[in-house]
Coordinates of C-alpha atoms and ligand atoms in Angstrom, one line a residue:
M7 CA 29.8 170.5 181.4
N8 CA 26.6 171.0 184.2
G9 CA 26.2 169.2 187.3
E10 CA 24.3 166.2 186.0
A11 CA 26.6 166.1 182.8
D12 CA 29.7 166.2 185.2
R13 CA 28.4 163.4 187.5
R14 CA 27.5 161.2 184.3
A15 CA 31.1 161.4 182.8
N16 CA 32.6 161.0 186.3
A17 CA 30.4 157.6 186.6
L18 CA 31.3 156.5 183.0
A19 CA 35.0 157.0 183.9
L20 CA 34.8 155.3 187.3
R21 CA 33.1 152.1 185.3
L22 CA 35.4 151.9 182.7
W23 CA 38.4 152.1 185.3
L24 CA 36.9 149.3 186.9
N25 CA 36.3 147.6 184.0
C26 CA 39.9 147.8 183.1
L27 CA 40.8 146.4 186.7
A28 CA 38.7 143.6 185.8
T29 CA 40.0 143.1 182.4
Q30 CA 43.6 143.2 184.1
E31 CA 42.8 140.7 187.0
I32 CA 41.3 138.4 184.5
L33 CA 44.5 138.2 182.4
C34 CA 46.5 137.6 185.5
C35 CA 44.0 134.6 186.3
Y36 CA 45.0 133.5 182.7
L37 CA 48.4 133.3 183.9
G38 CA 48.4 131.5 186.7
I39 CA 46.2 129.1 184.6
Q40 CA 48.5 128.9 181.7
L41 CA 51.5 128.2 184.4
G42 CA 49.8 126.0 186.5
Y43 CA 50.0 128.4 189.7
Y44 CA 46.4 127.2 191.0
E45 CA 46.9 124.1 190.2
A46 CA 50.3 124.1 192.4
L47 CA 48.8 126.1 195.1
A48 CA 46.1 123.5 195.7
R49 CA 49.0 121.3 196.8
G50 CA 49.6 123.1 199.8
P51 CA 50.5 126.4 200.7
A52 CA 53.7 128.1 199.5
N53 CA 56.0 130.9 199.2
A54 CA 57.3 132.4 195.6
A55 CA 60.3 130.4 195.9
E56 CA 58.5 127.1 196.6
L57 CA 55.8 127.8 193.9
A58 CA 58.3 128.7 191.3
E59 CA 60.1 125.0 191.9
R60 CA 56.4 123.6 192.0
T61 CA 55.8 124.8 188.5
Q62 CA 59.2 125.7 186.9
T63 CA 58.8 128.9 186.5
A64 CA 61.2 132.2 187.8
A65 CA 60.7 133.0 191.2
R66 CA 60.8 136.9 191.4
Y67 CA 57.9 136.9 188.6
T68 CA 56.0 134.3 190.7
R69 CA 56.4 136.3 193.8
E70 CA 54.4 139.4 191.9
W71 CA 51.7 137.0 190.7
L72 CA 50.9 135.6 194.1
E73 CA 51.3 139.1 195.6
Q74 CA 48.8 140.5 193.0
Q75 CA 46.3 137.5 193.6
A76 CA 46.1 138.1 197.4
V77 CA 45.8 141.7 197.3
A78 CA 42.9 140.8 194.8
G79 CA 41.4 138.4 197.5
L80 CA 41.7 135.4 194.9
I81 CA 44.1 133.9 197.3
A82 CA 45.2 134.1 200.8
V83 CA 48.4 135.0 202.7
E84 CA 49.3 132.8 205.9
D85 CA 51.0 136.1 207.7
T86 CA 51.3 139.2 205.7
S87 CA 53.7 140.3 208.3
Q88 CA 56.6 138.0 206.9
P89 CA 59.0 139.5 204.6
A90 CA 58.2 139.1 200.9
H91 CA 60.7 136.0 200.2
T92 CA 59.2 133.7 203.0
R93 CA 55.6 135.0 203.1
R94 CA 53.5 131.8 202.2
F95 CA 50.3 131.7 200.2
F96 CA 47.8 129.5 199.9
L97 CA 44.2 128.7 198.1
P98 CA 41.1 128.9 200.3
E99 CA 38.9 126.0 200.2
P100 CA 36.1 127.6 198.6
H101 CA 38.2 129.5 195.9
R102 CA 39.2 125.7 195.0
H103 CA 35.9 125.2 193.4
V104 CA 36.0 128.4 191.1
L105 CA 39.8 128.6 190.6
L106 CA 40.6 124.9 189.4
A107 CA 39.3 123.1 186.5
S108 CA 36.6 120.9 186.8
D109 CA 33.1 120.3 184.8
G110 CA 31.4 121.9 188.4
P111 CA 28.8 124.9 187.7
L112 CA 31.6 127.2 190.0
S113 CA 34.7 126.5 187.9
R114 CA 35.6 129.8 185.9
V115 CA 39.0 128.3 184.1
A116 CA 37.1 127.3 181.4
G117 CA 35.6 130.7 181.0
I118 CA 38.7 132.5 181.5
L119 CA 40.5 130.7 178.8
P120 CA 38.6 132.4 175.8
V121 CA 39.6 135.8 177.0
G122 CA 43.4 134.9 176.6
A123 CA 42.3 133.6 173.2
V124 CA 40.8 137.0 172.4
A125 CA 44.3 138.8 173.5
H126 CA 46.2 136.8 170.9
V127 CA 44.0 137.3 168.2
L128 CA 43.2 141.2 168.6
P129 CA 45.5 142.4 165.7
R130 CA 43.9 140.2 163.4
L131 CA 40.2 141.0 164.9
I132 CA 40.8 144.9 164.1
Q133 CA 42.2 144.0 160.4
A134 CA 38.4 141.7 159.9
Y135 CA 36.5 144.6 161.0
R136 CA 38.2 146.8 158.4
T137 CA 37.8 144.3 155.6
G138 CA 34.7 142.3 156.3
A139 CA 37.1 139.3 156.4
G140 CA 36.5 136.3 158.7
L141 CA 38.4 134.5 160.8
V142 CA 38.4 130.7 162.0
D143 CA 38.4 129.3 165.3
A144 CA 41.8 127.9 164.8
D145 CA 43.2 131.6 164.5
Y146 CA 42.0 131.9 168.3
G147 CA 43.7 128.6 169.1
P148 CA 43.0 126.0 171.6
D149 CA 41.9 128.2 174.2
W150 CA 39.0 129.2 173.0
T151 CA 37.6 125.8 171.6
Q152 CA 39.1 124.0 174.6
G153 CA 37.6 126.7 177.0
H154 CA 34.3 127.0 175.1
A155 CA 34.1 123.0 175.7
G156 CA 34.8 123.5 179.1
S157 CA 32.2 126.5 179.9
N158 CA 29.2 123.9 178.5
A159 CA 30.4 121.0 180.4
A160 CA 28.5 121.7 183.5
F161 CA 25.5 122.5 181.8
Y162 CA 25.5 119.6 179.3
S163 CA 26.7 117.0 182.3
H164 CA 23.7 118.1 184.7
A165 CA 21.3 120.3 183.1
L166 CA 20.9 118.6 179.3
P167 CA 19.2 115.4 180.3
T168 CA 16.5 117.1 182.1
I169 CA 16.0 119.6 179.1
V170 CA 16.1 116.7 176.7
R171 CA 13.3 114.9 178.6
S172 CA 11.0 117.8 178.6
A173 CA 11.8 118.5 174.8
L174 CA 10.6 115.4 173.9
S175 CA 6.8 114.0 174.4
R176 CA 6.3 111.3 176.9
D177 CA 5.9 108.5 173.9
H178 CA 8.8 109.2 172.6
L179 CA 11.0 106.1 171.3
L180 CA 13.8 107.8 173.6
L181 CA 11.9 108.2 176.9
A182 CA 9.8 104.9 176.2
G183 CA 13.1 102.9 176.2
K184 CA 13.2 101.9 173.0
P185 CA 16.5 101.5 170.7
T186 CA 17.4 105.5 170.0
Q187 CA 19.9 106.9 167.2
L188 CA 21.0 110.2 168.1
A189 CA 23.3 112.4 165.9
E190 CA 25.0 115.8 167.2
I191 CA 26.1 118.1 164.5
G192 CA 29.3 119.9 165.8
C193 CA 29.9 118.3 169.0
G194 CA 33.3 119.8 170.3
A195 CA 34.7 118.0 172.9
G196 CA 31.5 115.6 173.1
W197 CA 30.0 116.6 176.1
A198 CA 26.4 117.0 175.3
T199 CA 26.7 113.5 173.7
T200 CA 28.3 111.5 176.5
S201 CA 26.1 113.0 179.2
L202 CA 22.8 111.8 177.1
A203 CA 24.6 108.1 176.6
R204 CA 25.3 108.0 180.3
T205 CA 21.7 109.0 181.3
F206 CA 19.9 107.1 178.6
P207 CA 20.8 103.2 178.2
N208 CA 18.8 102.9 175.2
L209 CA 20.6 105.8 173.3
S210 CA 23.3 105.0 170.8
C211 CA 24.8 108.5 169.5
I212 CA 27.4 109.7 167.4
G213 CA 29.0 113.1 167.1
F214 CA 30.5 115.1 164.5
D215 CA 32.9 117.6 164.4
I216 CA 35.1 119.5 161.7
D217 CA 37.6 120.1 164.0
P218 CA 40.0 116.2 164.5
D219 CA 41.3 117.9 167.8
M220 CA 38.2 118.4 169.6
I221 CA 37.0 114.7 167.9
H222 CA 40.4 113.5 170.1
M223 CA 38.8 115.4 173.3
A224 CA 35.5 113.7 172.6
E225 CA 37.0 110.1 172.0
R226 CA 39.2 110.3 174.9
H227 CA 36.5 111.5 176.9
S228 CA 33.9 108.7 176.1
A229 CA 36.7 106.3 176.6
D230 CA 37.3 107.6 180.4
L231 CA 33.5 107.4 180.8
G232 CA 33.4 103.6 179.4
L233 CA 30.7 105.0 176.8
T234 CA 33.1 104.0 173.5
G235 CA 30.5 101.6 172.3
R236 CA 27.2 103.9 172.4
A237 CA 29.1 107.4 172.0
R238 CA 31.2 107.6 169.0
F239 CA 32.9 110.3 167.4
E240 CA 33.8 111.3 164.0
V241 CA 35.6 114.3 162.3
R242 CA 32.9 115.3 159.4
D243 CA 32.1 118.7 157.9
C244 CA 28.4 118.6 158.0
Y245 CA 27.5 120.5 155.2
G246 CA 27.9 117.8 153.2
G247 CA 25.3 115.8 155.0
L248 CA 25.4 113.3 157.5
P249 CA 26.1 109.9 156.6
S250 CA 22.6 108.3 157.6
Q251 CA 19.4 109.3 159.0
F252 CA 18.6 109.6 163.2
D253 CA 15.6 109.7 165.3
I254 CA 17.0 112.8 167.2
V255 CA 19.7 115.4 165.5
C256 CA 21.5 117.6 168.1
I257 CA 22.7 121.3 166.9
F258 CA 24.0 122.6 170.4
D259 CA 25.7 126.2 170.8
V260 CA 26.7 125.8 166.9
L261 CA 24.3 127.4 164.9
H262 CA 25.1 131.1 165.8
E263 CA 28.5 131.0 164.7
L264 CA 28.1 129.0 161.2
P265 CA 28.6 131.2 158.1
K266 CA 25.7 129.0 156.6
P267 CA 23.1 128.0 159.5
V268 CA 20.1 128.1 157.3
E269 CA 22.1 125.6 155.4
M270 CA 22.9 123.4 158.3
L271 CA 19.5 123.1 159.3
G272 CA 18.8 121.8 155.8
V273 CA 21.4 119.0 156.8
A274 CA 19.7 118.4 160.2
R275 CA 16.1 117.6 158.4
L276 CA 17.3 115.6 155.9
A277 CA 19.1 113.5 158.7
C278 CA 16.0 112.9 160.6
R279 CA 13.9 109.7 160.0
S280 CA 10.4 110.0 159.5
G281 CA 9.1 111.1 163.0
G282 CA 12.3 112.4 164.0
T283 CA 13.1 115.5 165.8
V284 CA 16.2 118.2 165.8
L285 CA 16.7 119.8 169.0
L286 CA 18.7 123.1 169.1
I287 CA 20.2 124.8 171.7
D288 CA 21.8 128.1 171.5
A289 CA 22.6 131.6 173.0
R290 CA 19.8 132.7 175.5
T291 CA 19.1 136.6 174.3
Q292 CA 15.9 139.0 174.9
E293 CA 13.0 138.8 172.4
R294 CA 14.0 141.9 170.8
F295 CA 16.9 144.6 170.7
Q296 CA 16.9 146.8 174.0
A297 CA 19.7 149.2 175.1
P298 CA 21.2 149.3 177.9
A299 CA 20.3 145.7 178.5
D300 CA 21.2 143.0 181.3
E301 CA 24.2 141.3 182.1
I302 CA 23.5 138.0 179.8
E303 CA 22.9 140.2 176.7
R304 CA 25.7 142.0 177.0
F305 CA 27.6 138.8 177.8
Q306 CA 26.2 137.3 174.4
Y307 CA 27.2 140.9 172.5
T308 CA 30.8 140.6 173.6
T309 CA 31.1 137.3 172.6
S310 CA 29.4 138.0 169.2
V311 CA 31.9 141.1 168.7
L312 CA 34.9 139.2 169.6
H313 CA 34.3 135.7 168.6
C314 CA 31.3 134.6 166.7
L315 CA 30.5 137.0 164.3
P316 CA 34.1 137.0 163.1
V317 CA 33.9 133.3 162.7
G318 CA 30.8 133.2 160.8
H319 CA 32.0 135.5 158.1
A320 CA 34.4 133.1 157.4
G321 CA 34.4 131.3 153.3
E322 CA 32.2 132.5 150.6
N323 CA 28.6 134.0 151.0
A324 CA 28.6 133.6 154.5
Q325 CA 25.3 134.8 155.8
P326 CA 26.0 134.6 159.8
T327 CA 23.8 135.7 162.9
G328 CA 25.9 136.6 164.9
T329 CA 25.6 135.1 169.1
I330 CA 22.6 137.3 169.0
M331 CA 20.2 135.2 167.2
R332 CA 16.5 135.6 168.7
E333 CA 13.8 133.4 168.9
K334 CA 12.1 135.2 165.6
T335 CA 15.2 134.6 163.9
V336 CA 15.7 131.0 164.5
R337 CA 11.8 130.3 163.5
E338 CA 12.5 132.1 160.2
M339 CA 15.6 130.3 159.7
A340 CA 13.5 126.9 160.5
T341 CA 11.2 127.8 158.1
T342 CA 13.3 128.6 155.2
A343 CA 15.2 125.3 155.9
G344 CA 11.8 123.5 155.5
F345 CA 10.6 122.2 158.7
G346 CA 7.0 122.9 159.8
S347 CA 7.1 122.5 163.4
F348 CA 8.9 124.9 165.8
E349 CA 8.3 125.0 169.6
R350 CA 10.9 126.5 172.3
I351 CA 11.3 124.7 175.0
A352 CA 11.2 126.3 178.4
I353 CA 14.5 125.9 180.5
A354 CA 15.9 127.3 183.8
D355 CA 19.5 128.3 182.1
R356 CA 20.4 131.7 182.2
L357 CA 22.8 131.5 179.0
H358 CA 21.1 128.7 176.7
S359 CA 17.5 128.7 174.9
C360 CA 16.4 125.2 173.2
Y361 CA 14.0 124.7 170.2
R362 CA 12.2 121.5 169.1
L363 CA 12.1 121.3 165.2
G364 CA 10.0 118.7 163.3
P365 CA 8.9 117.9 159.9
Ligands
LIG2 C1 30.7 126.8 169.3 S1 31.8 125.1 169.3 C2 30.4 124.6 170.1 C3 30.6 122.8 170.3 C4 29.4 122.1 171.3 N1 28.4 121.5 170.7 C5 29.5 123.0 172.8 O1 28.6 123.2 172.7 O2 30.6 122.6 173.5 C6 31.1 124.8 167.4 C7 31.4 123.7 167.0 O3 31.1 123.7 165.7 C8 31.9 123.1 165.0 N2 32.0 123.3 163.7 C9 32.1 124.2 163.3 N3 31.9 124.0 161.6 C10 31.3 122.9 161.5 C11 31.1 121.8 160.2 N4 30.8 122.3 159.2 N5 30.7 120.6 160.7 C12 31.3 120.2 161.8 N6 31.2 121.0 163.0 C13 31.5 122.3 162.8 C14 33.0 123.7 165.5 O4 34.7 122.8 165.2 C15 32.9 123.8 167.1 O5 33.7 122.3 167.6

């Protein structure tokens, strides 16, 4: 290799080594979440034996995990000069916002769970890439679905009401304070539906999802918020249609992983009353393919390769888009599904785009 080729090969080798380190550290965080180490440390400083006692885990393993987390700067040590068995570790206050589960914007717990889910499914994924077969969410297990739902929780709880306000015209029923009915297709754990019901007292919502576990989570969530009368949930395969018509039909972060996205858009169109609106939120992507690309595009592509495209390939005659569903593709799908109007709504979010579709 000449000088320039040598420099580039070395830079790439270093970058991938650092990526291996980052992946291994994230998998250690996954262990910490699953074993309840972070939650237990949040109750106060502990040495390895004390944390093992709090979490019902093996002390020698716990010590290794604590030391790994400390050298990675994820947790802190009271006094590094203490012998290993008495050395005490703690979760610094700012790290609690990141390493403990919550719907706060900095919590990364929900985002780490799907990485563990992918680790479980890698052998099947390799097989799927060879045969072209699809996978289903159940193959990834609850870490994927719960992690995904949690990852969007902060966005739906805090940003969604503003997005919906800017997507609808001022004289829309909802903003005019008139009784409004909303349906959400693929509502997951119900974070979006409940956020909207909480914000708009004139709104009556129903969320549909094919996954009964998701519907149970959504029902619990709605009951916790005292919204049971106005935010209901139902298990339903929405390809079969919705049970009635609505003023607003939402499809939030679902379309790109469906085997038949155009068919689902058609379901949404038919479920709209005259004058009704379909609101779509999906993965933010660049307008066209560019390489190399920024971190957001790289994140969306890894999600597509590891989960969304394989899940979209499930079943007969699948025509998935994968996570990279650019505006031009969404517009074409909306036209094919029979919508007459299509508008992109400008929103200030790094990971999502929003569209309003009408008759
Ligand atoms: C990526 S999750 C999004 C969940 C939620 N909208 C959110 O953003 O957190 C996709 C959801 O669509 C649901 N889903 C997939 N196919 C469906 C179908 N045919 N009918 C209803 N829900 C479906 C899945 O069970 C899953 O909960």
